[in-house]
Short mmCIF file of C-alpha atoms in Angstrom, two decimals:
data_model
loop_
_atom_site.label_atom_id
_atom_site.label_comp_id
_atom_site.label_asym_id
_atom_site.label_seq_id
_atom_site.Cartn_x
_atom_site.Cartn_y
_atom_site.Cartn_z
CA MET A 292 -28.86 -63.94 -38.34
CA ARG A 293 -29.44 -63.45 -34.01
CA ARG A 294 -31.68 -61.24 -33.88
CA PHE A 295 -32.36 -58.73 -30.37
CA LYS A 296 -35.12 -57.51 -29.39
CA TRP A 297 -33.42 -54.07 -27.23
CA SER A 298 -34.67 -50.77 -26.08
CA LEU A 299 -31.20 -48.80 -25.56
CA ARG A 300 -31.93 -46.22 -22.97
CA ASN A 301 -28.60 -46.92 -21.54
CA CYS A 302 -25.75 -48.68 -22.77
CA GLY A 303 -24.91 -51.05 -19.48
CA GLU A 304 -23.66 -54.04 -19.32
CA PHE A 305 -24.41 -54.73 -23.52
CA CYS A 306 -21.73 -51.99 -24.37
CA SER A 307 -18.72 -54.54 -22.91
CA LEU A 308 -20.07 -57.15 -25.16
CA THR A 309 -17.72 -56.59 -27.44
CA HIS A 310 -17.02 -59.85 -29.62
CA ILE A 311 -20.65 -59.55 -30.93
CA VAL A 312 -20.28 -59.55 -34.18
CA ARG A 313 -24.70 -59.83 -35.58
CA LEU A 314 -26.67 -57.06 -33.82
CA ASP A 315 -30.28 -57.39 -34.75
CA LEU A 316 -32.29 -53.70 -33.03
CA SER A 317 -34.97 -53.44 -36.40
CA LYS A 318 -37.61 -51.55 -35.21
CA ASN A 319 -37.31 -51.02 -31.24
CA GLN A 320 -38.67 -47.11 -31.09
CA ILE A 321 -34.66 -46.40 -29.91
CA LEU A 322 -33.99 -42.56 -30.11
CA GLN A 323 -30.07 -42.61 -29.82
CA LEU A 324 -27.94 -45.18 -29.54
CA PRO A 325 -25.83 -45.59 -26.25
CA SER A 326 -22.45 -43.24 -26.77
CA GLU A 327 -19.98 -46.31 -25.77
CA PHE A 328 -21.55 -48.04 -28.58
CA GLY A 329 -17.97 -47.47 -30.78
CA ARG A 330 -16.86 -50.49 -28.09
CA LEU A 331 -18.21 -53.29 -30.00
CA VAL A 332 -15.18 -53.00 -32.10
CA ASN A 333 -15.94 -56.49 -33.69
CA LEU A 334 -19.08 -55.66 -34.55
CA GLN A 335 -19.64 -56.72 -38.56
CA HIS A 336 -23.41 -57.20 -39.39
CA LEU A 337 -26.16 -54.47 -38.24
CA ASP A 338 -29.09 -53.99 -38.46
CA LEU A 339 -31.69 -50.64 -37.36
CA LEU A 340 -34.55 -50.50 -39.83
CA GLN A 341 -37.01 -48.37 -38.60
CA ASN A 342 -36.48 -46.55 -35.30
CA ARG A 343 -36.62 -43.35 -35.18
CA LEU A 344 -32.75 -42.28 -35.19
CA SER A 345 -31.94 -38.67 -36.26
CA VAL A 346 -27.67 -39.30 -35.38
CA LEU A 347 -25.48 -41.17 -34.79
CA PRO A 348 -23.25 -41.26 -31.70
CA VAL A 349 -19.83 -40.06 -33.10
CA THR A 350 -17.88 -43.68 -31.78
CA PHE A 351 -19.96 -44.55 -34.12
CA ALA A 352 -16.38 -44.44 -35.89
CA GLN A 353 -14.81 -46.69 -33.94
CA LEU A 354 -16.27 -49.84 -35.53
CA LYS A 355 -13.62 -50.17 -38.33
CA ASN A 356 -14.99 -54.28 -38.68
CA LEU A 357 -18.90 -52.99 -39.80
CA LYS A 358 -19.34 -54.22 -43.41
CA TRP A 359 -22.80 -54.11 -43.36
CA LEU A 360 -25.61 -51.56 -42.15
CA ASP A 361 -28.95 -50.60 -42.94
CA LEU A 362 -30.66 -47.96 -41.55
CA LYS A 363 -33.97 -47.56 -43.13
CA ASP A 364 -36.65 -45.76 -42.38
CA ASN A 365 -35.29 -43.56 -39.78
CA PRO A 366 -35.57 -40.25 -39.11
CA LEU A 367 -32.32 -38.91 -40.13
CA ASN A 368 -30.43 -35.40 -41.19
CA PRO A 369 -29.96 -34.27 -44.01
CA ALA A 370 -26.42 -34.97 -44.17
CA LEU A 371 -26.28 -38.40 -42.25
CA ALA A 372 -29.26 -39.90 -44.29
CA THR A 373 -27.48 -38.51 -47.89
CA VAL A 374 -24.61 -40.02 -47.17
CA ALA A 375 -26.10 -43.80 -45.80
CA GLY A 376 -28.46 -44.46 -49.14
CA ASP A 377 -30.84 -47.73 -49.03
CA CYS A 378 -30.01 -50.85 -48.70
CA LEU A 379 -32.02 -53.00 -50.65
CA ASP A 380 -29.88 -55.03 -51.13
CA GLU A 381 -26.56 -56.78 -50.21
CA LYS A 382 -24.46 -53.85 -51.68
CA GLN A 383 -25.82 -51.16 -50.63
CA CYS A 384 -25.96 -51.97 -47.01
CA LYS A 385 -21.49 -52.87 -46.96
CA GLU A 386 -21.48 -49.61 -49.02
CA SER A 387 -24.33 -47.91 -46.85
CA ALA A 388 -22.01 -49.13 -44.05
CA GLN A 389 -18.86 -47.17 -45.36
CA LYS A 390 -20.01 -44.20 -46.29
CA VAL A 391 -21.41 -44.08 -42.69
CA LEU A 392 -18.01 -45.30 -41.40
CA GLN A 393 -16.36 -42.83 -43.26
CA TYR A 394 -18.23 -39.89 -42.21
CA MET A 395 -18.23 -40.16 -38.63
CA LYS A 396 -15.27 -40.93 -38.78
CA VAL A 397 -14.35 -37.39 -40.70
CA ILE A 398 -17.35 -36.00 -37.85
CA GLN A 399 -15.35 -37.42 -34.46
CA ALA A 400 -12.41 -35.75 -35.96
CA ASP A 401 -14.17 -32.50 -36.96
CA GLN A 402 -15.43 -32.74 -32.46
CA GLU A 403 -12.37 -33.94 -32.09
CA GLN A 404 -10.31 -30.21 -34.34
CA LYS A 405 -13.00 -28.72 -32.41
CA LEU A 406 -11.79 -30.49 -28.44
CA GLN A 407 -9.04 -29.57 -29.37
CA ARG A 408 -9.11 -25.65 -30.26
CA LYS A 409 -11.39 -25.48 -27.08
CA LEU A 410 -8.05 -27.19 -25.22
CA LEU A 411 -6.14 -24.18 -25.78
CA GLU A 412 -8.24 -21.49 -25.81
CA GLU A 413 -8.99 -23.18 -22.59
CA GLN A 414 -5.36 -23.24 -21.82
CA ALA A 415 -4.30 -19.34 -23.50
CA HIS A 416 -7.80 -18.06 -21.77
CA LYS A 417 -5.82 -19.63 -18.52
CA GLN A 418 -2.14 -18.25 -18.91
CA LYS A 419 -3.07 -15.44 -19.96
CA ARG A 420 -5.79 -15.38 -16.07
CA GLU A 421 -1.99 -16.40 -14.80
CA ALA A 422 -0.11 -13.36 -16.70
CA GLU A 423 -2.41 -11.08 -16.00
CA GLN A 424 -2.36 -12.75 -11.99
CA LYS A 425 1.79 -12.45 -12.02
CA LYS A 426 1.77 -8.56 -12.94
CA LYS A 427 -0.75 -7.81 -10.76
CA GLU A 428 1.84 -9.21 -7.88
CA GLU A 429 4.41 -7.90 -9.85
CA ARG A 430 2.71 -4.71 -8.96
CA GLU A 431 1.63 -5.50 -5.69
CA ARG A 432 4.97 -6.25 -4.19
CA GLU A 433 6.19 -3.12 -6.38
CA GLN A 434 3.62 -1.45 -4.08
CA ARG A 435 5.41 -2.71 -1.45
CA ARG A 436 8.55 -1.82 -1.91
CA LYS A 437 8.13 1.53 -2.38
CA GLN A 438 6.61 2.09 1.09
CA LYS A 439 9.32 0.21 2.53
CA ALA A 440 11.99 2.40 0.47
CA GLN A 441 9.77 5.69 2.10
CA GLN A 442 8.82 4.61 5.24
CA LYS A 443 13.17 3.73 5.31
CA ALA A 444 13.44 6.94 4.02
CA ARG A 445 11.22 9.21 6.61
CA LYS A 446 12.88 7.59 9.61
CA ARG A 447 15.55 7.97 8.12
CA ARG A 448 14.93 11.27 7.57
CA ASP A 449 13.70 11.44 11.03
CA TYR A 450 16.65 9.90 12.91
CA ASP A 451 18.88 12.21 11.06
CA ALA A 452 17.04 15.56 11.88
CA MET A 453 16.92 14.51 15.75
CA GLN A 454 21.11 13.51 15.44
CA ALA A 455 21.19 17.14 14.35
CA ALA A 456 18.83 18.40 17.30
CA GLN A 457 21.11 16.29 19.72
CA GLN A 458 24.17 18.08 18.26
CA GLU A 459 22.79 21.88 18.85
CA VAL A 460 21.72 20.96 22.22
CA LYS A 461 25.60 19.81 23.01
CA LYS A 462 26.86 22.98 21.13
CA LYS A 463 24.79 25.29 23.21
CA ALA A 464 25.18 23.47 26.07
CA GLY A 465 29.65 23.79 25.28
CA LYS A 466 29.59 27.36 24.75
CA GLU A 467 27.25 28.47 27.76
CA PRO A 468 30.71 27.11 30.59
CA SER A 469 32.35 29.43 28.08
CA ASP A 470 30.72 32.09 28.66
CA ASN A 471 30.73 31.93 31.84
CA HIS A 472 35.04 31.92 32.25
CA LYS A 473 34.58 34.57 30.36
CA THR A 474 32.57 36.72 32.27
CA THR A 475 34.91 35.95 35.47
CA THR A 476 38.67 36.18 33.42
CA VAL A 477 37.04 40.81 33.95
CA PRO A 478 40.47 43.02 34.35
CA VAL A 479 41.63 43.40 38.10
CA LYS A 480 42.14 47.10 36.55
CA LYS A 481 38.05 47.01 36.17
CA ARG A 482 36.89 45.23 39.01
CA GLN A 483 39.05 47.73 41.09
CA GLN A 484 37.58 50.29 39.05
CA LEU A 485 34.19 49.07 40.03
CA GLN A 486 34.62 48.42 43.14
CA ARG A 487 35.95 52.60 43.93
CA SER A 488 32.82 53.82 41.87
CA SER A 489 30.57 51.63 44.58
CA TRP A 490 32.64 53.21 47.25
CA LEU A 491 32.75 57.00 45.79
CA GLY A 492 28.69 56.39 45.71
CA ILE A 493 27.72 55.34 49.23
CA LEU A 494 30.02 58.01 50.67
CA MET A 495 28.74 60.61 48.72
CA ARG A 496 24.67 58.52 49.25
CA ILE A 497 26.19 59.09 53.11
CA VAL A 498 27.28 62.37 53.00
CA LEU A 499 24.23 63.80 51.20
CA PHE A 500 22.27 61.73 54.28
CA ILE A 501 24.45 63.53 56.99
CA LEU A 502 23.50 67.66 54.72
CA LEU A 503 20.10 66.56 54.88
CA VAL A 504 20.02 66.07 58.50
CA THR A 505 21.51 68.28 59.08
CA LEU A 506 19.68 71.20 56.96
CA GLY A 507 16.13 69.63 58.37
CA SER A 508 17.51 69.81 62.19
CA VAL A 509 18.73 73.95 61.51
CA ALA A 510 15.16 74.40 59.79
CA VAL A 511 13.58 72.86 62.80
CA CYS A 512 16.55 74.18 64.78
CA ARG A 513 15.69 77.86 63.92
CA TYR A 514 12.36 77.95 63.25
CA THR A 515 10.56 76.19 65.57
CA GLN A 516 9.21 76.12 69.34
CA LEU A 517 12.46 73.86 69.83
CA GLN A 518 14.98 76.67 69.45
CA THR A 519 14.91 77.49 72.77
CA GLN A 520 16.44 73.62 73.46
CA SER A 521 19.90 73.24 74.71
CA VAL A 522 19.90 71.14 71.67
CA CYS A 523 19.00 74.11 69.58
CA SER A 524 20.53 76.49 70.95
CA SER A 525 24.22 74.22 70.56
CA LEU A 526 23.29 74.19 66.69
CA ASN A 527 22.24 77.66 66.78
CA ALA A 528 25.62 78.69 67.46
CA VAL A 529 27.01 76.73 65.05
CA TYR A 530 25.47 77.54 62.16
CA GLU A 531 25.76 81.33 62.89
CA ASP A 532 28.90 80.98 63.00
CA THR A 533 29.48 79.28 60.24
CA MET A 534 27.22 81.43 58.43
CA SER A 535 29.87 84.45 59.53
CA THR A 536 32.84 82.36 57.92
CA LEU A 537 30.93 82.48 54.97
CA ARG A 538 30.34 86.01 54.34
CA SER A 539 33.48 86.78 55.61
CA TYR A 540 34.58 85.55 53.11
CA HIS A 541 32.55 86.77 51.01
CA MET A 542 33.25 90.44 51.70
CA LEU A 543 36.97 89.70 51.07
CA GLU A 544 35.87 88.26 47.77
CA SER A 545 34.84 91.32 46.94
CA VAL A 546 37.79 93.42 48.16
CA LEU A 547 40.02 91.62 45.93
CA GLN A 548 38.10 91.62 43.17
CA PHE A 549 37.17 95.71 43.37
CA GLY A 550 41.28 95.97 43.88
CA SER A 551 41.86 93.86 40.81
CA PRO A 552 43.36 95.59 37.97
CA GLN A 553 41.01 96.02 35.14
#
């Protein structure tokens, strides 16, 4: 048997030696085998006696050609130690190799299942997040659609109100000329009556003014020092004649009333 004295800190180029058939790593104080140890697919004989191994890498299950295995004097975990058993003779070492391979295949399948479940859970979480994101985006789109619809309706109401105001202004503007036309179509007779009343009023004002001036002049000529003036003398004479005529008319009326039958 060819022996290798080597402390496994990393796999390095060693794991690329896939042609190795026999490997002796006993008494090397190895704490753990590299995770890529399963790449040694042609390995048939493996001696790991007196190391510090507690577990084996999951890839150990890939050593499908392994026929002989010695794990004695390692602080293996109880389950692995029970499966490995002793390697005191050729038969026990061969059985140890078979049992350890089967055990590691179970471990590998279990880890693959756990990894698959983890991937499925991550995928489910991802799908859930994507679904929630889609719902959120849909709500945001719906909110934007509602806002646009409200803005459109508000603009429509403002436009309708503006149109109604313009129509109202046009109606008012259309009524004003017709009202003016009505005022200009007053009957001719009515205008004449209004003009006649206007002239009568003016005439009455003139007569009243003349009467007031005459009475004022008479009063001035009769009761002031101006009565000796020639103008006032003529005016007083006219006044005396007028008053005599009025008194004569009054006396005549009294006589007529006295002579009339009772």
